Every structure is written in structure tokens, then in C-alpha cells.
Amino acid sequence: MPDGSVVRSGTNYSGKFQEAHDASKASIQSRISNLESGGVKGTGESRLEYLRGKYGELTSEQLHANINERAGIAFPQRSTRSQLKNGGYIVEDVDLYKKMSPNKNRALGFRNTKNDGLVQAHHAIQDEWAKIWAKTSGNNYSSRQAPSILLKSTSGEPHAIISALQRARRRNEGFSTDIIYEFNISYKEMIEVGVDLKVAKKVMREAYRYFDGLGGFK
């Protein structure tokens, strides 16, 4: 596979999320306006004030989860204290980079050693690009908190090929590409190098949820 080659056909994977998210967000903002303008009989409070007093305010993650759910894109909310995988992580597992990267959290035979094929945690969205994006956009991106997938990195293996594709792209495109483009090309590259379709979709859904929570799709 030549460096820089990408899949030119297929579904605009992240674009449909953006369209659904925008439409749903506008709908929710409209409903909030209606809540603010309507009162609750006998309380002297607006409907929104009454509900906030009764149930409390939603966290940012809960709000984005509700927006996505209304758009038909339901992701389970991951607990920030979720446990490591029982038995250790293996190739094509998906989780936060900080959990997947340490060898101590891996199953035997799936560590970052030559004998195991240099299994490494690969950020769904290129970490170097994300750091530059965060700096220029003012978003609080964290390499350790970003979703990743475990892939082998020896010559000819998926992680090595994706890294070569990324280097070739950066020579031509630099790092000024937008987030929608990065989601689409990252997904295509994973499919191109042989990552299981369901796994590729899973890690991209996790990445969308993470970057959406940072305000990346506003």
C-alpha cells in the first residue's frame, strides 16, 4: 500500500453526526427558550428554574448525551471511574489511552514488545493534530483521556501503516485540516489497513463523544 493513499469512497461517517447534532441542538435550545418563558403555577418560577431546582443541573456530558440521544445517536455515558478490562487489553480493544497504553494493563501476548508485535495504543484522532487543534481552538484536549485502539506496530502492521499514511498526509496538508475531515480520514484509514469494521466504528463513536464533549462540533 503506497504512503498517502486513502479511500475515496464510502460513507461520510462523522458528517451525519454533525448534521444530526446541529439539528437536535437547535431543537433543544428552542425548548429551553420555551421553558424559560413559561411559568409553573403557584411557584413564581419559570418552568426551567422549577425543573433545575427539583432535579439539579445536568453535567456537560449528560447534556451532550441527551442531545445525541434525541438525534438518534445514543452513546452510553462512560463513568470516569470505570474499571480496567478483566484479563487485560488485547489487539483491537477500545478504551481511554491512559488505560490502554501501560503494559501492565495488557493481557499476556499483547504488550509493547518485539515478541508481541509492538502492540501500542493508537489514538482514534491523531494525537499530534489534536494537540495543535486544541491550542488554536482553546479546547481542553487531553492525550490521556482520548479514546484509543490497540494495534500492532511492527512493519506492515496496522499501526505502522496508519502512521505512514499520517506522515504522508501531513507533508501535503500540514495540520490545518478541520475536525470533520480528520474524523472521516481517520475512519477510512483504519478500514483501509484492515481494522474490523465494527471496532473502527466503535472507536470513532467514542472519539466523537469525547470531542463533542469538548465543544469540538459547535
Coordinates of C-alpha atoms in Angstrom, one line a residue:
M1 CA 0.0 0.0 0.0
P2 CA 1.7 3.3 -1.0
D3 CA 2.1 6.0 1.6
G4 CA -0.6 8.7 1.4
S5 CA -3.3 6.5 -0.3
V6 CA -6.7 6.9 1.2
V7 CA -10.2 5.5 0.5
R8 CA -12.0 8.0 -1.7
S9 CA -15.5 6.4 -1.4
G10 CA -17.8 5.4 1.4
T11 CA -20.0 6.9 4.0
N12 CA -19.3 10.4 5.3
Y13 CA -19.1 8.8 8.8
S14 CA -18.8 11.9 11.0
G15 CA -20.7 14.3 8.8
K16 CA -24.0 12.6 9.6
F17 CA -23.3 13.0 13.3
Q18 CA -22.6 16.7 12.8
E19 CA -25.9 17.3 10.9
A20 CA -27.9 15.4 13.4
H21 CA -26.2 17.1 16.3
D22 CA -26.8 20.6 14.9
A23 CA -30.5 19.9 14.3
S24 CA -31.0 18.4 17.7
K25 CA -29.1 21.1 19.5
A26 CA -31.2 23.8 17.8
S27 CA -34.4 21.9 18.8
I28 CA -33.2 21.6 22.5
Q29 CA -32.3 25.3 22.6
S30 CA -35.7 26.2 21.3
R31 CA -37.3 24.1 24.0
I32 CA -35.2 25.7 26.7
S33 CA -36.4 29.1 25.5
N34 CA -40.0 27.9 25.8
L35 CA -39.3 26.6 29.3
E36 CA -37.7 30.0 30.3
S37 CA -40.8 31.9 29.1
G38 CA -43.4 29.7 30.7
G39 CA -44.1 29.6 34.4
V40 CA -45.1 26.9 36.9
K41 CA -48.4 27.8 38.6
G42 CA -48.1 28.6 42.3
T43 CA -44.3 28.8 42.4
G44 CA -43.5 32.2 40.8
E45 CA -40.7 30.4 38.9
S46 CA -40.1 29.7 35.2
R47 CA -40.5 26.1 34.1
L48 CA -36.8 25.8 33.7
E49 CA -36.0 27.3 37.1
Y50 CA -38.5 24.9 38.7
L51 CA -37.0 21.8 37.0
R52 CA -33.5 22.8 37.9
G53 CA -34.5 23.3 41.5
K54 CA -36.1 19.9 41.5
Y55 CA -33.6 17.8 39.6
G56 CA -30.4 19.9 39.6
E57 CA -28.4 21.0 36.5
L58 CA -27.1 18.5 34.0
T59 CA -23.4 18.0 33.7
S60 CA -21.9 18.8 30.3
E61 CA -21.5 15.1 29.5
Q62 CA -25.2 14.5 30.4
L63 CA -26.3 17.4 28.2
H64 CA -24.4 16.2 25.2
A65 CA -25.6 12.7 25.7
N66 CA -29.2 13.9 25.8
I67 CA -28.6 16.0 22.6
N68 CA -27.1 13.0 20.8
E69 CA -29.9 10.6 22.0
R70 CA -32.5 13.0 20.7
A71 CA -30.6 12.9 17.4
G72 CA -30.8 9.1 17.3
I73 CA -27.1 8.8 18.2
A74 CA -27.1 7.1 21.7
F75 CA -23.8 6.5 23.3
P76 CA -23.6 5.0 26.8
Q77 CA -22.1 7.5 29.3
R78 CA -18.8 6.1 30.5
S79 CA -18.0 6.5 34.2
T80 CA -14.8 8.4 34.8
R81 CA -14.0 5.7 37.3
S82 CA -14.7 2.8 35.0
Q83 CA -12.6 -0.3 35.7
L84 CA -9.9 -1.7 33.5
K85 CA -10.8 -4.7 31.3
N86 CA -10.7 -8.0 33.2
G87 CA -7.8 -10.1 32.0
G88 CA -6.1 -7.2 30.3
Y89 CA -6.5 -5.5 27.0
I90 CA -5.8 -7.2 23.6
V91 CA -5.5 -6.1 20.0
E92 CA -8.5 -4.1 18.7
D93 CA -9.8 -3.3 22.2
V94 CA -11.1 0.2 22.7
D95 CA -10.7 2.4 25.7
L96 CA -9.0 5.6 27.0
Y97 CA -5.4 6.0 26.1
K98 CA -4.3 6.2 29.7
K99 CA -5.8 2.7 30.4
M100 CA -4.7 1.0 27.2
S101 CA -1.1 2.3 26.9
P102 CA 0.6 0.8 30.0
N103 CA 1.9 -2.8 29.5
K104 CA 0.8 -3.7 33.0
N105 CA -2.9 -3.3 31.8
R106 CA -2.4 -5.7 28.9
A107 CA -3.1 -9.3 28.6
L108 CA -0.1 -11.6 28.1
G109 CA 1.0 -11.6 24.5
F110 CA -0.3 -8.1 23.7
R111 CA 2.4 -5.8 25.1
N112 CA 4.6 -3.2 23.5
T113 CA 7.5 -5.7 23.0
K114 CA 9.0 -7.1 19.8
N115 CA 7.9 -10.6 20.5
D116 CA 4.3 -9.4 20.8
G117 CA 4.4 -7.3 17.7
L118 CA 4.9 -3.9 19.4
V119 CA 1.2 -3.6 20.4
Q120 CA 0.5 0.1 21.0
A121 CA -2.5 2.3 21.8
H122 CA -3.4 4.3 18.7
H123 CA -5.4 7.5 19.2
A124 CA -8.6 7.4 17.0
I125 CA -7.9 11.0 16.1
Q126 CA -4.2 11.7 15.6
D127 CA -2.7 13.0 18.8
E128 CA -0.3 15.5 17.3
W129 CA -3.2 17.0 15.2
A130 CA -5.5 17.1 18.2
K131 CA -2.9 19.0 20.4
I132 CA -2.5 21.7 17.7
W133 CA -6.3 21.8 17.2
A134 CA -6.8 22.3 21.0
K135 CA -4.2 25.0 21.2
T136 CA -5.6 27.0 18.3
S137 CA -9.3 26.5 19.3
G138 CA -8.9 26.8 23.0
N139 CA -10.3 23.3 23.8
N140 CA -9.1 21.3 26.7
Y141 CA -7.9 18.2 24.9
S142 CA -6.0 15.5 26.9
S143 CA -4.0 12.8 25.2
R144 CA -4.5 10.5 28.2
Q145 CA -8.3 10.9 28.1
A146 CA -8.7 10.5 24.4
P147 CA -10.2 7.2 23.0
S148 CA -7.7 4.8 21.5
I149 CA -7.5 1.3 20.0
L150 CA -4.8 -1.3 20.5
L151 CA -2.9 -2.2 17.3
K152 CA 0.3 -3.9 16.3
S153 CA 3.1 -1.5 15.2
T154 CA 5.7 -3.7 13.6
S155 CA 6.4 -3.2 9.9
G156 CA 3.4 -3.9 7.7
E157 CA 1.0 -4.0 10.7
P158 CA -2.0 -1.6 11.0
H159 CA -0.5 1.0 13.4
A160 CA 2.7 1.2 11.3
I161 CA 0.8 1.7 8.1
I162 CA -1.6 4.3 9.6
S163 CA 1.4 6.2 10.9
A164 CA 3.0 6.2 7.5
L165 CA -0.3 7.5 5.9
Q166 CA -0.5 10.2 8.5
R167 CA 3.1 11.4 7.9
A168 CA 2.4 11.5 4.1
R169 CA -0.8 13.5 4.7
R170 CA 1.0 16.0 6.9
R171 CA 3.7 16.6 4.4
N172 CA 1.0 17.6 1.9
E173 CA -1.7 19.1 4.1
G174 CA 0.0 20.2 7.3
F175 CA -2.1 20.4 10.5
S176 CA -4.7 23.0 9.5
T177 CA -7.3 20.4 8.4
D178 CA -10.7 20.7 10.2
I179 CA -12.2 18.2 12.7
I180 CA -14.8 16.8 10.3
Y181 CA -12.1 16.0 7.8
E182 CA -10.0 14.3 10.5
F183 CA -12.8 12.1 11.6
N184 CA -13.6 11.0 8.0
I185 CA -10.0 10.3 7.0
S186 CA -9.1 8.6 10.3
Y187 CA -12.0 6.2 9.9
K188 CA -11.2 5.5 6.3
E189 CA -7.5 4.8 7.1
M190 CA -8.4 2.3 9.9
I191 CA -10.7 0.4 7.5
E192 CA -8.1 0.5 4.7
V193 CA -5.4 -1.2 6.9
G194 CA -7.8 -3.9 8.0
V195 CA -9.2 -2.9 11.3
D196 CA -12.5 -4.7 11.9
L197 CA -15.4 -2.5 10.7
K198 CA -17.4 -2.8 14.0
V199 CA -14.3 -1.9 16.0
A200 CA -13.4 1.1 13.8
K201 CA -17.0 2.3 14.2
K202 CA -16.8 1.8 18.0
V203 CA -13.6 3.8 18.5
M204 CA -14.8 6.6 16.2
R205 CA -18.1 6.8 18.2
E206 CA -16.1 7.1 21.4
A207 CA -13.9 9.7 19.8
Y208 CA -16.9 11.7 18.6
R209 CA -18.4 11.6 22.0
Y210 CA -15.1 12.8 23.5
F211 CA -14.5 15.7 21.1
D212 CA -18.2 16.6 21.2
G213 CA -17.9 16.9 24.9
L214 CA -15.0 19.4 24.4
G215 CA -17.2 21.5 22.2
G216 CA -15.4 20.4 19.1
F217 CA -18.5 20.3 16.9
K218 CA -20.1 23.6 17.9

